Amino acid sequence: MVSLGIDIGGMSMKCGFVDDNGKILSKFVVKIDKSKNQLEMIEALISDIKKAMIEQNYSSSDLRGIGIGCPGSINVSTGTCDFSGNLGWRDLPIVKLIEEGIGEVKARLINDANAAAVGEAMFGAGNGKKDVLLLTLGTGVGGGVITGGLLLEGNMGKGAELGHNLLVMNGRQCTCGRKGCMEAYCSATALMNDTKEAMKAHKESSMWTRCEGSIDNVDGKTAFEEAKKGDKAAIEVRDNYVMYLGEGIINFINIFRPTVIILGGGVSNQREGLLEPLSKYLEAHGWGFGGTACPKPELVVSCLGNDAGIIGAAAMFMERK
Amino acid sequence: MVSLGIDIGGMSMKCGFVDDNGKILSKFVVKIDKSKNQLEMIEALISDIKKAMIEQNYSSSDLRGIGIGCPGSINVSTGTCDFSGNLGWRDLPIVKLIEEGIGEVKARLINDANAAAVGEAMFGAGNGKKDVLLLTLGTGVGGGVITGGLLLEGNMGKGAELGHNLLVMNGRQCTCGRKGCMEAYCSATALMNDTKEAMKAHKESSMWTRCEGSIDNVDGKTAFEEAKKGDKAAIEVRDNYVMYLGEGIINFINIFRPTVIILGGGVSNQREGLLEPLSKYLEAHGWGFGGTACPKPELVVSCLGNDAGIIGAAAMFMERK
C-alpha cells in the first residue's frame, strides 16, 4: 500500500505516492492558478489526484491516506486552512473537500514546515532519530521539531512557529507583527538586506564586483561567497548572521535538546560555508545550557530537498515499523 | 496500589505516597545534611523510605514505582544526576542506588521542574489538559511543557530549560553563562534587583516606606504591592517586569501553542496583581503568532503549591485512565 503526500506551496502543489520506506514511487505537480477561487483550486487538485490514481492504477483501497502539508494558519483538528495570505485562502475545509472528492480514503492536514521536518527526521538527514530539530532558512524562517519520536504540533497544530522566537527585544520589525523575531535576522531575506546595507557602507567591498555594480544582483550567496575570499565587509555580514542564527539555535537546544539539527532552505545551500562558522559559534557557546554535561547535537544540512514535504505529509499514514 | 513521589530540593527531599488520582495519602520529609557526602545523603533517603513503608504498611509489591524529581543536570536515560552545584552532587547514579536500596521496585528520574509541570498539568491548574505550559518564577525561571498529552523532555531529559531562552541579545548576564536569558529578567531575583535599582533612582518612592528605609528589606512583593497603591517608580518596575515576562510567554505560545499557561513560584503569589497586567500585555500583543486565527490560552496560577513536584514525580508510575 502507498500513501499520498501533498506539499502545497505558493505556486504549485507537489504530490507523490510514497511507500512505507519513504520512497516516492511517482510524482505529479498541480500548478496553482491564482485567477481561480479557493474551491476551484481544490477542485483542480482533486481532479489531478484522480487522474494520477488512474494512471498509476491505484484505487482508494490502495491508499493508506492523503497527507496534506499546508502553509498559513491551519487547524489540524478541523482539517481547515484558517488563513493563507499568499494563496488567498480563508476558512477552507481542505480535508473534508478532499475526502469527499476522492471518496473512501482518509485525509489529514499538517503544517508545511512540520511535514518537511517529519520527512527529514524519518527518512532524510535525521535518519530516524527521535529528537530532531529542522530549521528552514528561506524567505522566512520555518521549522519543525520531533521530540521523543513525536512531532511537536501544539494545540490544533498551531505551534512550532520557531521563526517567531525572539532574539532582540524591540528589535527589527518582523512580518508577523512582532519586533525582534529570529526570522527578521536569520531568513535569506534578512541576509540579503544585511548584505545590501554592508555594500552601501563599503564601496570597496568585492561584493560590488560580484554583483556587477548593481545592488539588485544581491542574493543569499553574495556575502558568504565573498567572505570565503576574505572580503572584510562580507565576513562581517556572515559572522553577524552566524551569531544570530547561533543564538537562535542555542535557544532551541535549551528547549528541545535535539540529537541532530538539520538546516534547510536557501541559505543552507552554503553547506560547509555555513556549517563551519556556525559550529564554531555553537562550540564557543557550549552548545547551550548544561555545557559539557550535555551531548553535542549533530549539525547537518537537509538532504531530501523539495521532496521532504511530500514524504513527511505521506508519513502521517505510513505503517510504523 | 500507590506510587512514591520524591521532590529533591536544596534543603530537603519531600516524599509522598500518591494514589492513582493524584492524591497524596501520606508525606514525609528527609532533611539534607550538607556535611554528608552524596552517597550518605542517598543512604539517609533510602533509610527514611524504608521506615515510611513500614509505618504505612507498604511492601515493595504495593508500590507501582518511585519517581524522583531532581534538580541540576540529570540524565533520565541512565538515571544519574550528572551535576548539581547546589547539592554538591556529581555523577550520582540515584536510580540504581534507590532500586538496590529498596529492592523489587522500579525507580525513575525526572527533572524537578518537569515533575511540577506534570503534577500541575494532570491534577492541578492544568486539569488534565493536553497542551500545558508551566513557568515557575522563583530564584530562577524554570518550566515544563506538556504537549499533545506528553511531557517534553528532550534527549536524556535535558531539554525544557525554558528560563534560558533569550530575550535580549547580549543582555544581562545569566547564571547559566549566557547573556540575556529570560531568567535574568523574569526571576524573583531579577525583580528584586530591578526594585532596588528603581528605589536608588527614586528616593521619593513609597517603596522606601514599605521597606522601612532599608534596601535590604526589598522582596518580590515590594514593587507589585506599591504599584497597586499608585507609586510611579513601582509601576515602572512592575510594567517592565510584565513586558519581559509577556515577551517570554509569547515565545512559548509561538512554540508550543498551549491551551493553558500556569504560573508558579514566588512571583505568582501576586495572583491577580500579576495576571491582570500580564493578560493585558498578551492581549495587546495578540497572544502571539497567528493572532485571531489562534485560540487564546488560559492564564492561571498554580494550585498544588509544594506538592506539585511530589505528585508529578509519582505520576510517572500511575495507572493511566
mmCIF file of N, CA and C in Angstrom, chain B residues 40-113:
data_model
loop_
_atom_site.group_PDB
_atom_site.id
_atom_site.type_symbol
_atom_site.label_atom_id
_atom_site.label_comp_id
_atom_site.label_asym_id
_atom_site.label_seq_id
_atom_site.Cartn_x
_atom_site.Cartn_y
_atom_site.Cartn_z
ATOM 1 N N GLU B 40 26.065 9.203 51.206
ATOM 2 C CA GLU B 40 25.413 9.201 52.526
ATOM 3 C C GLU B 40 24.049 9.893 52.476
ATOM 4 N N MET B 41 23.951 10.940 51.641
ATOM 5 C CA MET B 41 22.658 11.617 51.514
ATOM 6 C C MET B 41 21.593 10.668 50.966
ATOM 7 N N ILE B 42 21.986 9.867 49.957
ATOM 8 C CA ILE B 42 21.028 8.930 49.361
ATOM 9 C C ILE B 42 20.731 7.783 50.335
ATOM 10 N N GLU B 43 21.755 7.361 51.091
ATOM 11 C CA GLU B 43 21.522 6.326 52.121
ATOM 12 C C GLU B 43 20.484 6.795 53.144
ATOM 13 N N ALA B 44 20.588 8.063 53.552
ATOM 14 C CA ALA B 44 19.621 8.616 54.506
ATOM 15 C C ALA B 44 18.214 8.589 53.909
ATOM 16 N N LEU B 45 18.128 8.905 52.612
ATOM 17 C CA LEU B 45 16.825 8.878 51.932
ATOM 18 C C LEU B 45 16.250 7.464 51.918
ATOM 19 N N ILE B 46 17.103 6.498 51.541
ATOM 20 C CA ILE B 46 16.657 5.099 51.474
ATOM 21 C C ILE B 46 16.166 4.620 52.839
ATOM 22 N N SER B 47 16.918 4.953 53.860
ATOM 23 C CA SER B 47 16.555 4.541 55.213
ATOM 24 C C SER B 47 15.192 5.113 55.613
ATOM 25 N N ASP B 48 14.957 6.394 55.277
ATOM 26 C CA ASP B 48 13.667 7.008 55.633
ATOM 27 C C ASP B 48 12.511 6.466 54.792
ATOM 28 N N ILE B 49 12.798 6.106 53.521
ATOM 29 C CA ILE B 49 11.741 5.488 52.701
ATOM 30 C C ILE B 49 11.321 4.165 53.339
ATOM 31 N N LYS B 50 12.326 3.371 53.759
ATOM 32 C CA LYS B 50 12.025 2.061 54.379
ATOM 33 C C LYS B 50 11.180 2.232 55.639
ATOM 34 N N LYS B 51 11.573 3.204 56.458
ATOM 35 C CA LYS B 51 10.812 3.480 57.694
ATOM 36 C C LYS B 51 9.367 3.838 57.351
ATOM 37 N N ALA B 52 9.209 4.729 56.360
ATOM 38 C CA ALA B 52 7.857 5.180 55.993
ATOM 39 C C ALA B 52 7.022 4.029 55.443
ATOM 40 N N MET B 53 7.668 3.137 54.687
ATOM 41 C CA MET B 53 6.939 1.985 54.140
ATOM 42 C C MET B 53 6.443 1.087 55.265
ATOM 43 N N ILE B 54 7.275 0.907 56.277
ATOM 44 C CA ILE B 54 6.864 0.086 57.424
ATOM 45 C C ILE B 54 5.706 0.774 58.161
ATOM 46 N N GLU B 55 5.864 2.066 58.412
ATOM 47 C CA GLU B 55 4.812 2.831 59.106
ATOM 48 C C GLU B 55 3.470 2.748 58.382
ATOM 49 N N GLN B 56 3.546 2.868 57.032
ATOM 50 C CA GLN B 56 2.309 2.882 56.242
ATOM 51 C C GLN B 56 1.861 1.477 55.846
ATOM 52 N N ASN B 57 2.665 0.504 56.276
ATOM 53 C CA ASN B 57 2.331 -0.883 55.993
ATOM 54 C C ASN B 57 2.336 -1.214 54.489
ATOM 55 N N TYR B 58 3.339 -0.648 53.774
ATOM 56 C CA TYR B 58 3.501 -0.952 52.352
ATOM 57 C C TYR B 58 4.690 -1.892 52.175
ATOM 58 N N SER B 59 4.522 -2.930 51.349
ATOM 59 C CA SER B 59 5.689 -3.694 50.903
ATOM 60 C C SER B 59 6.028 -3.217 49.492
ATOM 61 N N SER B 60 7.159 -3.647 48.952
ATOM 62 C CA SER B 60 7.566 -3.241 47.601
ATOM 63 C C SER B 60 6.469 -3.532 46.585
ATOM 64 N N SER B 61 5.756 -4.626 46.776
ATOM 65 C CA SER B 61 4.740 -5.009 45.787
ATOM 66 C C SER B 61 3.510 -4.100 45.835
ATOM 67 N N ASP B 62 3.406 -3.266 46.873
ATOM 68 C CA ASP B 62 2.313 -2.280 46.915
ATOM 69 C C ASP B 62 2.672 -1.016 46.130
ATOM 70 N N LEU B 63 3.951 -0.872 45.815
ATOM 71 C CA LEU B 63 4.415 0.342 45.126
ATOM 72 C C LEU B 63 4.475 0.120 43.619
ATOM 73 N N ARG B 64 3.833 1.025 42.862
ATOM 74 C CA ARG B 64 3.987 0.970 41.401
ATOM 75 C C ARG B 64 5.409 1.350 41.016
ATOM 76 N N GLY B 65 5.999 2.282 41.743
ATOM 77 C CA GLY B 65 7.356 2.717 41.453
ATOM 78 C C GLY B 65 7.713 3.941 42.270
ATOM 79 N N ILE B 66 8.967 4.347 42.150
ATOM 80 C CA ILE B 66 9.459 5.522 42.871
ATOM 81 C C ILE B 66 9.920 6.559 41.847
ATOM 82 N N GLY B 67 9.231 7.688 41.788
ATOM 83 C CA GLY B 67 9.598 8.762 40.869
ATOM 84 C C GLY B 67 10.383 9.823 41.612
ATOM 85 N N ILE B 68 11.510 10.209 41.038
ATOM 86 C CA ILE B 68 12.415 11.117 41.741
ATOM 87 C C ILE B 68 12.615 12.394 40.933
ATOM 88 N N GLY B 69 12.067 13.497 41.405
ATOM 89 C CA GLY B 69 12.291 14.800 40.788
ATOM 90 C C GLY B 69 13.588 15.381 41.313
ATOM 91 N N CYS B 70 14.506 15.664 40.408
ATOM 92 C CA CYS B 70 15.871 16.027 40.826
ATOM 93 C C CYS B 70 16.321 17.325 40.161
ATOM 94 N N PRO B 71 16.960 18.208 40.928
ATOM 95 C CA PRO B 71 17.470 19.450 40.339
ATOM 96 C C PRO B 71 18.821 19.214 39.653
ATOM 97 N N GLY B 72 19.352 20.246 39.040
ATOM 98 C CA GLY B 72 20.670 20.164 38.402
ATOM 99 C C GLY B 72 20.580 19.540 37.032
ATOM 100 N N SER B 73 21.705 19.073 36.547
ATOM 101 C CA SER B 73 21.765 18.457 35.227
ATOM 102 C C SER B 73 21.650 16.955 35.403
ATOM 103 N N ILE B 74 20.529 16.385 34.935
ATOM 104 C CA ILE B 74 20.314 14.955 35.126
ATOM 105 C C ILE B 74 20.266 14.247 33.778
ATOM 106 N N ASN B 75 20.365 12.932 33.847
ATOM 107 C CA ASN B 75 20.236 12.111 32.648
ATOM 108 C C ASN B 75 19.177 11.055 32.940
ATOM 109 N N VAL B 76 17.992 11.246 32.359
ATOM 110 C CA VAL B 76 16.896 10.320 32.685
ATOM 111 C C VAL B 76 17.124 8.950 32.066
ATOM 112 N N SER B 77 17.965 8.874 31.016
ATOM 113 C CA SER B 77 18.231 7.581 30.373
ATOM 114 C C SER B 77 19.060 6.684 31.285
ATOM 115 N N THR B 78 20.059 7.265 31.948
ATOM 116 C CA THR B 78 20.919 6.461 32.820
ATOM 117 C C THR B 78 20.474 6.535 34.282
ATOM 118 N N GLY B 79 19.560 7.469 34.593
ATOM 119 C CA GLY B 79 19.103 7.615 35.975
ATOM 120 C C GLY B 79 20.126 8.258 36.888
ATOM 121 N N THR B 80 20.943 9.120 36.296
ATOM 122 C CA THR B 80 22.068 9.716 37.011
ATOM 123 C C THR B 80 21.906 11.221 37.170
ATOM 124 N N CYS B 81 22.309 11.756 38.318
ATOM 125 C CA CYS B 81 22.463 13.199 38.437
ATOM 126 C C CYS B 81 23.904 13.516 38.037
ATOM 127 N N ASP B 82 24.054 14.132 36.856
ATOM 128 C CA ASP B 82 25.402 14.422 36.350
ATOM 129 C C ASP B 82 26.073 15.479 37.211
ATOM 130 N N PHE B 83 25.264 16.460 37.637
ATOM 131 C CA PHE B 83 25.851 17.594 38.320
ATOM 132 C C PHE B 83 24.766 18.408 39.010
ATOM 133 N N SER B 84 24.935 18.644 40.302
ATOM 134 C CA SER B 84 24.095 19.626 40.972
ATOM 135 C C SER B 84 24.995 20.480 41.849
ATOM 136 N N GLY B 85 25.216 21.711 41.427
ATOM 137 C CA GLY B 85 26.104 22.627 42.143
ATOM 138 C C GLY B 85 25.628 22.844 43.560
ATOM 139 N N ASN B 86 24.338 23.024 43.714
ATOM 140 C CA ASN B 86 23.732 23.334 44.995
ATOM 141 C C ASN B 86 23.894 22.201 46.008
ATOM 142 N N LEU B 87 23.762 20.958 45.536
ATOM 143 C CA LEU B 87 23.847 19.805 46.441
ATOM 144 C C LEU B 87 25.254 19.212 46.479
ATOM 145 N N GLY B 88 26.114 19.677 45.577
ATOM 146 C CA GLY B 88 27.469 19.132 45.517
ATOM 147 C C GLY B 88 27.504 17.732 44.927
ATOM 148 N N TRP B 89 26.496 17.377 44.117
ATOM 149 C CA TRP B 89 26.447 16.033 43.529
ATOM 150 C C TRP B 89 27.160 16.005 42.188
ATOM 151 N N ARG B 90 27.761 14.875 41.916
ATOM 152 C CA ARG B 90 28.442 14.678 40.638
ATOM 153 C C ARG B 90 28.354 13.213 40.244
ATOM 154 N N ASP B 91 27.845 12.924 39.020
ATOM 155 C CA ASP B 91 27.765 11.547 38.512
ATOM 156 C C ASP B 91 27.164 10.593 39.543
ATOM 157 N N LEU B 92 26.066 10.982 40.118
ATOM 158 C CA LEU B 92 25.443 10.188 41.181
ATOM 159 C C LEU B 92 24.327 9.308 40.587
ATOM 160 N N PRO B 93 24.509 7.965 40.623
ATOM 161 C CA PRO B 93 23.531 7.059 39.994
ATOM 162 C C PRO B 93 22.325 6.815 40.913
ATOM 163 N N ILE B 94 21.480 7.832 41.046
ATOM 164 C CA ILE B 94 20.400 7.793 42.037
ATOM 165 C C ILE B 94 19.458 6.609 41.826
ATOM 166 N N VAL B 95 19.052 6.395 40.570
ATOM 167 C CA VAL B 95 18.063 5.346 40.306
ATOM 168 C C VAL B 95 18.593 3.981 40.743
ATOM 169 N N LYS B 96 19.821 3.703 40.365
ATOM 170 C CA LYS B 96 20.434 2.415 40.717
ATOM 171 C C LYS B 96 20.513 2.263 42.247
ATOM 172 N N LEU B 97 20.956 3.309 42.919
ATOM 173 C CA LEU B 97 21.101 3.251 44.379
ATOM 174 C C LEU B 97 19.748 3.012 45.064
ATOM 175 N N ILE B 98 18.720 3.710 44.591
ATOM 176 C CA ILE B 98 17.400 3.572 45.218
ATOM 177 C C ILE B 98 16.819 2.184 44.932
ATOM 178 N N GLU B 99 16.954 1.747 43.678
ATOM 179 C CA GLU B 99 16.398 0.428 43.325
ATOM 180 C C GLU B 99 17.078 -0.670 44.141
ATOM 181 N N GLU B 100 18.411 -0.586 44.287
ATOM 182 C CA GLU B 100 19.130 -1.594 45.073
ATOM 183 C C GLU B 100 18.788 -1.471 46.559
ATOM 184 N N GLY B 101 18.646 -0.223 47.015
ATOM 185 C CA GLY B 101 18.400 0.019 48.443
ATOM 186 C C GLY B 101 17.019 -0.441 48.887
ATOM 187 N N ILE B 102 16.016 -0.220 48.067
ATOM 188 C CA ILE B 102 14.647 -0.595 48.463
ATOM 189 C C ILE B 102 14.333 -2.027 48.050
ATOM 190 N N GLY B 103 14.758 -2.404 46.836
ATOM 191 C CA GLY B 103 14.556 -3.776 46.365
ATOM 192 C C GLY B 103 13.186 -4.014 45.752
ATOM 193 N N GLU B 104 13.201 -4.697 44.631
ATOM 194 C CA GLU B 104 11.960 -5.137 43.972
ATOM 195 C C GLU B 104 10.977 -4.018 43.665
ATOM 196 N N VAL B 105 11.506 -2.850 43.324
ATOM 197 C CA VAL B 105 10.635 -1.760 42.883
ATOM 198 C C VAL B 105 11.418 -0.904 41.897
ATOM 199 N N LYS B 106 10.716 -0.423 40.876
ATOM 200 C CA LYS B 106 11.368 0.389 39.840
ATOM 201 C C LYS B 106 11.457 1.842 40.293
ATOM 202 N N ALA B 107 12.535 2.517 39.895
ATOM 203 C CA ALA B 107 12.654 3.961 40.153
ATOM 204 C C ALA B 107 12.953 4.665 38.840
ATOM 205 N N ARG B 108 12.579 5.944 38.759
ATOM 206 C CA ARG B 108 12.895 6.741 37.568
ATOM 207 C C ARG B 108 13.151 8.180 37.956
ATOM 208 N N LEU B 109 14.069 8.809 37.231
ATOM 209 C CA LEU B 109 14.376 10.229 37.454
ATOM 210 C C LEU B 109 13.511 11.101 36.558
ATOM 211 N N ILE B 110 13.260 12.312 37.025
ATOM 212 C CA ILE B 110 12.618 13.335 36.205
ATOM 213 C C ILE B 110 13.174 14.685 36.662
ATOM 214 N N ASN B 111 13.356 15.582 35.735
ATOM 215 C CA ASN B 111 13.787 16.946 36.053
ATOM 216 C C ASN B 111 12.781 17.568 37.026
ATOM 217 N N ASP B 112 13.248 18.252 38.066
ATOM 218 C CA ASP B 112 12.331 18.737 39.109
ATOM 219 C C ASP B 112 11.252 19.688 38.579
ATOM 220 N N ALA B 113 11.627 20.556 37.643
ATOM 221 C CA ALA B 113 10.626 21.473 37.080
ATOM 222 C C ALA B 113 9.611 20.708 36.242
#
